[in-house]
Coordinates of C-alpha atoms and ligand atoms in Angstrom, one line a residue:
M12 CA 0.0 0.0 0.0
G13 CA 1.3 3.5 -0.9
A14 CA 1.0 6.6 1.2
Q15 CA -2.5 7.9 1.5
R16 CA -3.3 10.9 -0.8
K17 CA -6.3 13.2 -0.5
I18 CA -7.8 14.8 -3.6
D19 CA -10.5 17.5 -3.3
G20 CA -13.3 17.2 -5.8
I21 CA -16.9 18.2 -6.6
V22 CA -19.6 15.8 -5.8
L23 CA -21.7 15.2 -8.9
S24 CA -23.8 12.3 -7.5
R25 CA -23.9 11.7 -3.8
G26 CA -22.6 8.5 -2.2
S27 CA -19.6 7.1 -0.3
V28 CA -17.8 4.0 -1.5
V29 CA -14.5 2.2 -1.4
G30 CA -13.1 0.1 -4.3
P31 CA -10.5 -0.5 -6.9
A32 CA -10.0 2.0 -9.7
I33 CA -10.4 0.8 -13.3
L34 CA -9.6 3.1 -16.2
A35 CA -12.4 3.3 -18.8
C36 CA -11.4 2.0 -22.2
A37 CA -10.7 5.4 -23.8
E38 CA -8.4 6.3 -20.9
R39 CA -6.5 3.0 -21.1
A40 CA -6.2 3.5 -24.8
V41 CA -4.7 6.9 -24.7
A42 CA -2.7 6.5 -21.5
K43 CA 0.7 7.5 -22.8
T44 CA 2.2 4.2 -23.9
T45 CA 5.6 4.3 -25.4
G46 CA 8.5 1.9 -25.7
L47 CA 6.4 -1.0 -27.1
C48 CA 8.4 -4.0 -28.3
E49 CA 8.7 -4.8 -32.0
E50 CA 5.9 -7.3 -32.0
E51 CA 3.5 -4.9 -30.2
R52 CA 4.4 -2.1 -32.7
A53 CA 3.4 -4.3 -35.6
L54 CA 0.0 -5.0 -34.0
E55 CA -0.5 -1.3 -33.1
L56 CA 0.3 -0.3 -36.7
T57 CA -2.4 -2.7 -38.0
T58 CA -4.9 -1.3 -35.5
L59 CA -3.9 2.2 -36.5
D60 CA -4.3 1.6 -40.2
R61 CA -7.7 0.0 -39.7
A62 CA -9.0 2.7 -37.5
V63 CA -7.9 5.5 -39.8
S64 CA -9.5 3.8 -42.8
E65 CA -12.7 3.1 -40.9
A66 CA -12.9 6.7 -39.7
T67 CA -12.3 8.0 -43.2
E68 CA -15.0 5.7 -44.7
E69 CA -17.4 6.8 -41.9
L70 CA -16.8 10.5 -42.7
R71 CA -17.3 10.0 -46.4
A72 CA -20.5 8.1 -45.9
L73 CA -21.7 10.8 -43.5
A74 CA -20.8 13.5 -46.0
L75 CA -22.8 11.7 -48.7
R76 CA -25.9 11.3 -46.5
V77 CA -25.8 14.8 -45.2
A78 CA -25.4 16.2 -48.7
G79 CA -28.5 14.2 -49.8
E80 CA -30.6 15.2 -46.8
L81 CA -29.4 18.8 -46.1
G82 CA -27.4 20.0 -49.0
A83 CA -23.7 19.9 -50.2
D84 CA -22.6 22.9 -48.2
K85 CA -23.5 21.2 -44.9
A86 CA -21.5 18.1 -45.9
E87 CA -18.3 20.0 -46.5
I88 CA -17.0 19.7 -43.0
F89 CA -17.1 15.9 -43.0
E90 CA -15.4 15.9 -46.4
S91 CA -12.6 18.1 -45.1
H92 CA -12.1 15.9 -42.1
A93 CA -11.8 12.8 -44.3
D94 CA -9.3 14.6 -46.5
I95 CA -7.1 15.3 -43.4
L96 CA -7.1 11.6 -42.6
C97 CA -6.0 10.8 -46.1
D98 CA -3.2 13.4 -46.0
D99 CA 0.2 11.6 -46.5
E100 CA 2.0 13.8 -44.0
F101 CA -0.6 13.2 -41.3
R102 CA -0.5 9.5 -41.8
A103 CA 3.3 9.4 -41.9
D104 CA 3.5 11.3 -38.6
L105 CA 1.2 8.7 -37.0
A106 CA 3.0 5.7 -38.4
R107 CA 6.4 7.1 -37.4
L108 CA 5.4 7.5 -33.7
V109 CA 4.2 3.9 -33.6
A110 CA 6.9 2.3 -35.7
D111 CA 10.0 4.3 -34.6
E112 CA 9.0 5.5 -31.1
G113 CA 6.9 2.6 -29.9
Y114 CA 3.7 4.6 -29.2
S115 CA 0.4 2.8 -28.9
A116 CA -2.0 3.5 -31.8
A117 CA -4.3 5.7 -29.7
S118 CA -1.5 7.6 -28.0
A119 CA 0.0 8.4 -31.4
V120 CA -3.3 9.7 -32.6
R121 CA -3.8 11.8 -29.5
A122 CA -0.2 13.2 -29.8
V123 CA -0.4 14.0 -33.6
S124 CA -3.9 15.5 -33.5
E125 CA -3.0 17.6 -30.4
A126 CA 0.3 18.8 -32.0
N127 CA -1.6 19.9 -35.1
A128 CA -4.3 21.6 -33.0
K129 CA -1.7 23.5 -31.0
E130 CA 0.0 24.7 -34.2
M131 CA -3.3 26.0 -35.5
E132 CA -4.0 27.8 -32.2
E133 CA -0.8 29.7 -32.5
L134 CA -1.7 31.2 -35.9
E135 CA -2.9 34.8 -36.1
D136 CA -5.7 34.1 -38.6
E137 CA -9.0 33.6 -36.9
Y138 CA -10.0 31.0 -39.5
F139 CA -7.0 28.8 -38.8
R140 CA -7.4 29.1 -35.1
A141 CA -10.9 27.8 -35.3
R142 CA -9.5 24.8 -37.2
A143 CA -7.7 23.6 -34.1
D144 CA -10.8 21.8 -32.8
D145 CA -11.1 20.1 -36.2
F146 CA -7.9 18.2 -35.5
R147 CA -9.2 17.3 -32.0
D148 CA -12.5 16.0 -33.4
I149 CA -10.6 14.0 -36.0
G150 CA -8.3 12.5 -33.4
N151 CA -11.3 11.6 -31.2
R152 CA -13.1 9.9 -34.1
V153 CA -10.1 7.7 -34.8
I154 CA -9.5 6.9 -31.1
E155 CA -13.2 5.9 -30.9
R156 CA -12.6 3.4 -33.7
I157 CA -9.6 2.0 -31.8
V158 CA -11.6 1.7 -28.6
K159 CA -14.5 0.2 -30.4
A160 CA -12.3 -2.5 -32.0
R161 CA -11.0 -3.3 -28.5
D162 CA -14.5 -3.3 -27.0
D163 CA -15.7 -5.6 -29.8
A164 CA -12.8 -8.0 -29.1
A165 CA -13.6 -7.9 -25.4
N166 CA -17.4 -8.5 -26.0
H167 CA -16.5 -11.3 -28.3
S168 CA -14.7 -13.0 -25.4
S169 CA -17.9 -12.1 -23.4
E170 CA -15.8 -10.0 -21.1
R171 CA -18.0 -7.4 -19.3
F172 CA -16.6 -4.1 -18.3
P173 CA -15.9 -3.7 -15.5
S174 CA -15.8 -7.4 -14.7
I175 CA -15.5 -6.9 -11.0
P176 CA -17.0 -4.2 -8.8
S177 CA -14.9 -1.1 -9.5
I178 CA -14.7 2.7 -9.5
V179 CA -14.6 3.7 -13.2
V180 CA -12.2 6.5 -14.0
S181 CA -12.8 8.4 -17.1
R182 CA -12.1 11.9 -18.4
A183 CA -15.6 12.5 -19.5
L184 CA -18.8 10.5 -19.3
S185 CA -21.1 10.4 -22.3
P186 CA -24.6 8.8 -22.2
G187 CA -23.5 6.3 -24.9
Q188 CA -20.4 5.3 -23.1
T189 CA -22.2 5.0 -19.8
V190 CA -24.8 2.5 -21.0
S191 CA -22.1 0.3 -22.5
F192 CA -20.7 -0.3 -19.0
H193 CA -21.8 -3.3 -16.9
L194 CA -23.5 -1.1 -14.4
P195 CA -24.0 -3.6 -11.6
N196 CA -20.2 -3.6 -11.3
V197 CA -19.8 0.2 -11.4
L198 CA -19.4 1.3 -7.8
A199 CA -18.8 5.0 -8.7
F200 CA -17.5 7.3 -11.4
V201 CA -14.5 9.6 -11.1
V202 CA -14.2 12.0 -14.0
S203 CA -12.2 15.2 -14.7
S204 CA -14.8 17.1 -16.6
G205 CA -18.3 18.2 -15.9
G206 CA -20.0 20.6 -13.5
A207 CA -22.7 19.9 -11.0
N208 CA -25.5 20.0 -13.6
S209 CA -23.5 18.6 -16.6
H210 CA -25.2 15.8 -18.4
A211 CA -22.7 13.4 -16.9
A212 CA -23.8 14.4 -13.4
I213 CA -27.5 14.1 -14.3
L214 CA -26.9 10.7 -15.7
A215 CA -25.0 9.4 -12.7
R216 CA -27.7 10.7 -10.4
S217 CA -30.4 9.1 -12.3
L218 CA -28.6 5.8 -12.2
G219 CA -28.0 6.2 -8.4
I220 CA -24.2 5.8 -8.9
P221 CA -21.9 8.1 -6.9
A222 CA -19.8 10.4 -9.0
M223 CA -17.1 13.0 -8.4
V224 CA -15.1 15.3 -10.6
I225 CA -11.4 15.9 -9.8
P226 CA -8.8 17.9 -11.5
E227 CA -7.4 16.4 -14.7
S228 CA -3.8 16.5 -13.4
E229 CA -4.9 14.3 -10.4
L230 CA -6.9 11.9 -12.6
S231 CA -3.7 10.8 -14.2
L232 CA -2.5 9.6 -10.8
L233 CA -5.1 6.9 -10.8
S234 CA -4.3 3.5 -12.4
N235 CA -5.9 0.2 -12.6
G236 CA -6.2 -1.5 -9.2
T237 CA -5.5 1.6 -7.1
T238 CA -7.8 1.6 -4.0
I239 CA -10.0 4.7 -3.9
A240 CA -12.3 5.8 -1.0
L241 CA -14.9 8.3 -2.2
D242 CA -16.0 10.5 0.6
A243 CA -19.2 12.4 -0.5
A244 CA -19.6 14.2 2.8
G245 CA -16.1 15.6 2.6
A246 CA -16.3 16.2 -1.2
C247 CA -13.0 14.4 -1.6
L248 CA -11.4 11.1 -2.5
F249 CA -8.5 9.3 -1.0
I250 CA -6.0 7.2 -2.9
D251 CA -4.7 4.3 -0.8
P252 CA -6.8 5.2 2.2
E253 CA -5.6 4.5 5.7
P254 CA -7.8 2.4 8.1
D255 CA -9.4 5.4 9.8
I256 CA -10.6 6.8 6.5
L257 CA -11.8 3.4 5.4
S258 CA -14.0 3.0 8.4
R259 CA -15.2 6.6 8.1
V260 CA -16.3 6.0 4.6
E261 CA -17.9 2.7 5.4
R262 CA -19.9 4.4 8.2
S263 CA -21.1 7.1 5.8
R264 CA -22.1 4.4 3.4
A265 CA -24.1 2.5 6.1
D266 CA -25.9 5.8 7.0
E267 CA -26.7 6.4 3.3
I268 CA -28.2 2.9 3.0
R269 CA -30.3 3.3 6.2
R270 CA -31.6 6.7 4.9
A271 CA -32.6 5.2 1.6
E272 CA -34.5 2.5 3.3
R273 CA -36.3 5.0 5.5
L274 CA -37.3 7.1 2.5
K275 CA -38.7 4.1 0.7
A276 CA -41.4 4.1 3.3
L277 CA -42.7 7.4 1.9
L278 CA -43.4 6.0 -1.6
D279 CA -47.1 5.3 -0.9
L280 CA -47.7 8.5 1.1
P281 CA -49.2 11.6 -0.7
S282 CA -47.0 14.5 -1.8
E283 CA -48.8 17.0 0.4
T284 CA -47.8 19.7 2.8
P285 CA -49.0 19.6 6.4
C286 CA -51.4 22.5 5.5
G287 CA -53.0 20.3 2.8
R288 CA -51.5 21.6 -0.5
S289 CA -50.8 18.8 -3.0
I290 CA -47.8 19.0 -5.3
G291 CA -47.3 16.8 -8.4
L292 CA -44.1 14.8 -8.3
Y293 CA -43.0 13.9 -11.8
G294 CA -40.1 11.9 -13.2
N295 CA -37.5 13.0 -15.8
G296 CA -36.6 10.4 -18.4
G297 CA -34.9 9.9 -21.7
G298 CA -34.5 6.2 -22.3
M299 CA -36.8 3.3 -21.9
K300 CA -34.9 2.2 -18.8
D301 CA -36.0 5.4 -17.0
L302 CA -39.7 4.6 -17.6
S303 CA -39.7 1.7 -15.2
A304 CA -37.8 3.7 -12.6
I305 CA -40.4 6.5 -12.9
A306 CA -43.3 4.0 -12.6
E307 CA -41.7 2.3 -9.6
A308 CA -41.2 5.7 -7.8
H309 CA -45.0 6.2 -8.1
A310 CA -44.5 9.4 -10.0
D311 CA -47.5 11.4 -11.0
G312 CA -46.3 11.5 -14.6
I313 CA -43.3 12.4 -16.7
G314 CA -42.4 16.0 -16.5
L315 CA -39.5 15.9 -18.9
F316 CA -39.0 13.2 -21.5
R317 CA -35.6 14.1 -23.2
T318 CA -36.3 12.9 -26.7
E319 CA -32.7 13.6 -27.8
F320 CA -31.7 10.2 -26.2
L321 CA -33.6 8.4 -29.0
F322 CA -31.8 10.5 -31.6
M323 CA -28.4 9.9 -30.0
E324 CA -28.8 6.2 -30.0
Q325 CA -29.3 6.1 -33.8
G326 CA -26.8 6.5 -36.6
G327 CA -29.1 8.9 -38.4
F328 CA -32.3 10.8 -37.9
P329 CA -34.9 8.2 -36.7
D330 CA -37.9 7.9 -39.1
E331 CA -41.4 8.9 -38.0
S332 CA -42.5 5.3 -37.3
T333 CA -39.5 4.6 -35.1
Q334 CA -40.2 7.8 -33.2
E335 CA -43.9 7.1 -32.9
A336 CA -43.3 3.6 -31.4
Y337 CA -40.9 5.2 -28.9
Y338 CA -43.4 7.9 -27.8
R339 CA -46.3 5.4 -27.8
R340 CA -44.3 3.2 -25.4
A341 CA -43.8 6.1 -23.0
L342 CA -47.5 7.0 -23.1
E343 CA -48.6 3.3 -22.6
T344 CA -46.2 2.8 -19.7
M345 CA -47.6 5.8 -17.9
G346 CA -51.3 4.9 -18.4
D347 CA -53.5 7.9 -17.9
K348 CA -50.7 10.0 -16.2
P349 CA -49.4 13.0 -18.2
V350 CA -46.3 12.8 -20.3
I351 CA -44.4 15.9 -21.4
F352 CA -42.2 15.2 -24.4
R353 CA -39.6 17.8 -25.0
L354 CA -38.8 18.5 -28.7
L355 CA -35.3 17.6 -29.8
D356 CA -32.9 19.7 -27.8
I357 CA -29.5 19.5 -29.6
G358 CA -26.6 21.8 -29.9
A359 CA -24.0 23.1 -27.3
D360 CA -23.4 20.3 -24.8
K361 CA -25.7 17.9 -26.7
P362 CA -24.3 17.4 -30.2
L363 CA -25.8 14.9 -32.6
P364 CA -22.8 13.4 -34.5
Y365 CA -24.8 13.0 -37.7
A366 CA -26.4 16.5 -37.7
P367 CA -24.0 19.0 -39.3
H368 CA -23.2 21.8 -37.1
P369 CA -20.8 24.7 -37.9
R370 CA -18.2 25.5 -35.3
E371 CA -19.5 28.2 -33.0
N372 CA -17.5 30.5 -30.7
N373 CA -20.2 30.3 -28.0
P374 CA -22.2 27.1 -28.6
F375 CA -24.3 27.6 -25.5
L376 CA -25.4 31.0 -26.9
G377 CA -25.8 29.6 -30.3
W378 CA -27.7 27.3 -32.6
R379 CA -29.5 25.0 -30.2
G380 CA -32.9 23.8 -29.1
I381 CA -35.8 25.5 -30.9
R382 CA -33.4 27.7 -32.9
W383 CA -31.9 24.6 -34.6
L384 CA -35.4 23.0 -35.1
I385 CA -36.8 26.1 -36.8
D386 CA -33.9 26.0 -39.3
N387 CA -34.5 22.2 -39.8
P388 CA -38.3 22.1 -40.4
D389 CA -38.3 18.6 -41.7
V390 CA -37.0 17.3 -38.4
L391 CA -39.4 19.5 -36.4
I392 CA -42.5 18.6 -38.4
G393 CA -41.5 14.9 -38.4
Q394 CA -41.2 14.8 -34.7
I395 CA -44.4 16.6 -34.0
R396 CA -46.3 14.4 -36.4
A397 CA -44.8 11.3 -34.7
M398 CA -45.9 12.6 -31.3
L399 CA -49.4 13.3 -32.5
T400 CA -49.7 9.9 -34.2
A401 CA -48.7 8.3 -30.9
S402 CA -51.4 10.4 -29.2
A403 CA -54.0 9.2 -31.7
A404 CA -53.0 5.6 -31.4
T405 CA -53.2 5.7 -27.6
R406 CA -56.1 8.1 -27.4
R407 CA -54.1 10.2 -25.0
A408 CA -53.2 13.8 -25.2
V409 CA -49.5 14.5 -25.5
R410 CA -47.8 17.5 -23.9
V411 CA -45.2 19.0 -26.3
M412 CA -42.6 21.1 -24.7
V413 CA -40.3 23.5 -26.6
P414 CA -36.7 24.0 -25.4
M415 CA -34.6 27.2 -25.3
V416 CA -37.5 29.5 -26.0
C417 CA -36.7 33.3 -26.1
S418 CA -39.6 34.8 -28.0
P419 CA -43.3 34.2 -28.7
K420 CA -42.4 34.0 -32.4
E421 CA -40.6 30.7 -31.8
M422 CA -43.6 29.3 -30.0
S423 CA -45.9 30.4 -32.8
V424 CA -43.9 28.4 -35.4
V425 CA -44.4 25.3 -33.3
K426 CA -48.1 26.1 -32.6
N427 CA -48.9 26.5 -36.3
I428 CA -47.3 23.1 -37.0
V429 CA -49.2 21.5 -34.2
D430 CA -52.5 23.1 -35.3
R431 CA -52.0 22.0 -38.9
L432 CA -51.1 18.4 -37.9
I433 CA -53.9 17.8 -35.4
P434 CA -56.6 17.2 -38.0
E435 CA -54.3 15.1 -40.2
T436 CA -53.3 12.8 -37.4
G437 CA -56.3 12.8 -35.1
G438 CA -54.0 13.4 -32.1
T439 CA -54.4 15.8 -29.2
A440 CA -51.6 18.0 -27.9
F441 CA -51.0 20.7 -25.3
L442 CA -48.1 23.0 -26.0
G443 CA -45.8 24.3 -23.3
M444 CA -42.5 26.2 -23.1
M445 CA -39.4 25.7 -21.2
V446 CA -38.2 28.7 -19.3
E447 CA -34.4 28.3 -19.7
T448 CA -33.4 31.9 -20.6
P449 CA -33.8 35.0 -18.5
A450 CA -35.7 36.5 -21.5
A451 CA -38.3 33.8 -21.3
A452 CA -38.5 34.1 -17.5
M453 CA -39.1 37.9 -17.7
S454 CA -41.7 37.7 -20.5
V455 CA -43.9 34.7 -19.7
R456 CA -47.1 36.9 -20.1
L457 CA -46.3 37.4 -23.8
F458 CA -46.8 33.6 -24.3
Q459 CA -50.5 33.6 -23.2
G460 CA -52.5 31.8 -25.8
L461 CA -49.4 30.1 -27.2
S462 CA -48.4 28.0 -24.2
T463 CA -50.6 26.1 -21.8
F464 CA -47.9 25.3 -19.4
I465 CA -44.4 26.4 -18.4
S466 CA -41.6 24.3 -17.1
I467 CA -38.5 25.9 -15.6
G468 CA -35.3 24.5 -17.0
S469 CA -33.3 25.6 -14.1
N470 CA -30.1 23.9 -15.3
D471 CA -29.8 26.3 -18.2
L472 CA -31.7 29.2 -16.6
T473 CA -29.0 29.2 -13.9
Q474 CA -26.1 29.2 -16.4
Y475 CA -27.6 32.0 -18.4
T476 CA -28.5 34.1 -15.4
L477 CA -25.1 33.8 -13.7
A478 CA -23.1 33.6 -16.9
A479 CA -21.6 30.4 -15.5
D480 CA -21.1 27.4 -17.8
R481 CA -22.9 24.4 -16.2
E482 CA -20.2 22.1 -17.7
N483 CA -17.3 24.0 -16.3
E484 CA -15.9 22.2 -13.2
L485 CA -13.6 25.2 -12.6
L486 CA -16.5 27.4 -11.6
G487 CA -17.5 25.3 -8.6
D488 CA -19.8 27.3 -6.3
L489 CA -20.4 30.1 -8.8
Y490 CA -23.0 28.0 -10.6
S491 CA -25.9 27.7 -8.1
E492 CA -29.6 27.7 -8.5
F493 CA -29.9 29.1 -5.0
H494 CA -28.5 32.4 -6.1
P495 CA -31.2 35.1 -5.2
G496 CA -31.1 36.4 -8.8
V497 CA -32.0 32.9 -10.1
L498 CA -34.7 32.4 -7.5
S499 CA -36.2 35.8 -8.3
L500 CA -36.5 34.9 -12.0
M501 CA -38.2 31.6 -11.1
R502 CA -40.6 33.3 -8.8
K503 CA -41.6 35.9 -11.4
A504 CA -42.0 33.3 -14.2
C505 CA -44.2 31.2 -11.9
A506 CA -46.3 34.1 -10.7
D507 CA -46.8 35.4 -14.2
A508 CA -47.7 32.0 -15.6
R509 CA -50.2 31.4 -12.8
S510 CA -51.8 34.8 -13.5
C511 CA -52.2 33.8 -17.1
G512 CA -53.8 30.5 -16.3
M513 CA -50.8 28.4 -17.3
E514 CA -49.8 25.3 -15.4
T515 CA -46.5 25.7 -13.7
G516 CA -43.7 23.1 -13.4
I517 CA -39.9 22.9 -13.0
C518 CA -37.9 20.1 -14.5
G519 CA -34.2 21.1 -14.0
E520 CA -32.1 19.4 -11.3
F521 CA -33.2 22.0 -8.8
A522 CA -36.6 20.3 -8.5
G523 CA -34.9 17.2 -7.2
T524 CA -33.0 19.0 -4.5
P525 CA -34.7 18.7 -1.1
E526 CA -33.4 22.2 0.1
A527 CA -35.1 23.7 -3.0
A528 CA -38.6 22.3 -2.0
P529 CA -39.5 25.1 0.5
Y530 CA -38.6 27.8 -2.0
L531 CA -40.5 26.1 -4.9
L532 CA -43.6 25.6 -2.7
A533 CA -43.5 29.3 -1.7
M534 CA -43.4 30.3 -5.4
G535 CA -46.5 28.2 -6.1
F536 CA -45.4 25.6 -8.5
D537 CA -48.0 22.9 -9.3
E538 CA -45.5 20.2 -10.3
L539 CA -41.8 19.3 -9.7
S540 CA -40.1 16.9 -12.1
M541 CA -36.9 15.1 -11.3
S542 CA -34.9 12.0 -11.6
A543 CA -37.0 9.2 -10.1
R544 CA -34.5 8.5 -7.4
S545 CA -34.9 12.0 -5.9
I546 CA -38.7 11.7 -5.5
P547 CA -38.7 10.2 -2.0
S548 CA -36.3 12.8 -0.5
V549 CA -38.2 15.7 -2.1
K550 CA -41.5 14.3 -0.9
E551 CA -40.1 14.1 2.6
A552 CA -39.3 17.9 2.5
I553 CA -42.7 18.7 1.1
R554 CA -44.5 16.8 3.8
A555 CA -42.6 18.8 6.4
T556 CA -43.2 22.3 5.0
R557 CA -46.2 24.6 5.6
I558 CA -46.7 27.0 2.7
E559 CA -46.9 30.0 5.1
D560 CA -43.5 29.1 6.6
A561 CA -42.1 28.5 3.2
R562 CA -43.1 32.0 2.0
A563 CA -41.5 33.6 5.0
L564 CA -38.3 31.6 4.3
L565 CA -38.3 32.7 0.6
D566 CA -38.5 36.3 1.6
E567 CA -35.7 35.9 4.0
A568 CA -33.6 34.1 1.4
L569 CA -34.0 36.8 -1.2
A570 CA -32.4 39.2 1.1
L571 CA -29.3 37.1 1.5
G572 CA -26.1 37.8 -0.3
S573 CA -24.8 34.4 -1.3
S574 CA -26.1 31.1 -2.8
A575 CA -24.4 29.1 -0.1
D576 CA -26.3 31.1 2.6
V577 CA -29.6 30.6 0.8
R578 CA -29.1 26.8 0.6
E579 CA -27.9 26.7 4.2
L580 CA -31.1 28.6 5.3
A581 CA -33.3 25.9 3.7
R582 CA -31.2 23.1 5.1
A583 CA -31.5 24.5 8.7
F584 CA -35.3 25.0 8.1
L585 CA -35.7 21.4 7.0
K586 CA -33.5 20.1 9.8
T587 CA -35.7 21.7 12.5
R588 CA -38.6 19.7 10.9
G589 CA -36.6 16.4 11.1
V590 CA -35.7 16.3 7.4
G591 CA -32.3 15.5 6.1
A592 CA -31.0 14.0 9.3
Ligands
LIG602 C1 -32.7 22.4 -18.0 O1 -32.0 23.2 -18.7 O2 -32.9 22.6 -16.8 C2 -33.2 21.1 -18.5 C3 -34.0 20.4 -17.9 O3 -32.7 20.8 -19.8 P1 -31.3 20.0 -20.0 O4 -30.7 19.7 -18.7 O5 -31.6 18.8 -20.8 O6 -30.5 21.1 -20.8
LIG603 MG1 -31.8 22.8 -20.8

């Protein structure tokens, strides 16, 4: 055992655990490997050649399809990436690193693509500087092929990853990668990128798997088999923990298990305040797996169905019948409970590999959500028609929610399509808007007649209000929904929506935070939507909070100067009512 080392981190998904580290495949592949023997070099050269050829073919096929579906100009980017992979000098650099210096295929790709990217970044010309990321994208695409070839070989030998209970170490965590893991053996995730409300964090929480982000420089200290103790309460992890730390973490784990058992008892009790106000508790979902978790948590419906998961699982835009079957299944699983489908929300942190997207300086302020959909009407119309057809087939109304709305004009485009398709399909739909931008929060009244409900997307609303990127782990505490400015916007949006007769909900991660419950009750939300796993602890907070007390608490909170104080105020409020102990 080495000397114990403590690393501070940010908790993405709560939970304490001890176990051996295992590097996720991509990390193992690119972990700098040099000095391979002759025999290994030959094998790596073959792997490299195959991966480069496959990536090139993939790019050419993508370019062809995109040119057919969306026009030749949109396909250019994929053609130019394929050309780089065919470039003699690029290929010679890769081969030299492997053959002469004994790099592994993946580490050679990372080294060459990074060197090219750096060279571009140093150029004066804006155009060339923007090309730096092209080299990184190309490198990642080839590395993905290398990793996939290894995964296929491992699957072929029916090896599951991880094969024993382990803490998976990975730079980033994408939905696709996560579902490929053998989850019963994943004790926790340790990553080096992603903020508290990044999609990696949301995913880990919905799976109930502890997760922590640590600095990239520290991540490289972890190797296969290293013992890690993840201490959620202390927001840190220990490498090679000493016995006192091991027993502390084990104790925390036992407490967490006891608490989960206690909360289970709340499942059958109503979500109601002691003064008799009922609040709908809905589930957030994206894949079919989430549906059963939502049903098991006795949710009142689905408050956010992230349809982009269906699109991400496919190699190209899913056709209308595939979509319809997917939406119908969600409606059927929920019986007569409401289901809110969010229209495809891509761009920024949720790219669709097959949907061409120009490079943007500020992707979060760019072509995403409804902006992208309006510019791609075939996708928008196809998705709405599939939802309405599913509605007709199940004789259930669908709720269609529009992401990233800023102006009533955007809602009108969607409403016109819905109105036109209702007679054609025989479906029924209610249209609602996500409140994710300060502009939307401040102007809810302008949407009267266009929107029958609002749902606060607090993850994005927070980042736009505080100008703090939700994915950026460096910002730590700056990004917080408890900021009085963010709370004021939520309060205004909710009050204005109520005064216009719209239903009010919230579906960002804030809804699943017990300390948020008193504030959201005070604002008057009808429905809170969250990961199914959060429902019991939020219900516990609701059942302990009188509306009158919550209103006084909110007034007090809005006069405080820091997000941390606002959160602490609610924590203490709930503690005196026996919640969170
Ligand atoms: C949000 O922004 O709060 C939200 C629910 O959407 P997403 O997290 O998918 O961006
Ligand atoms: Mg959002």
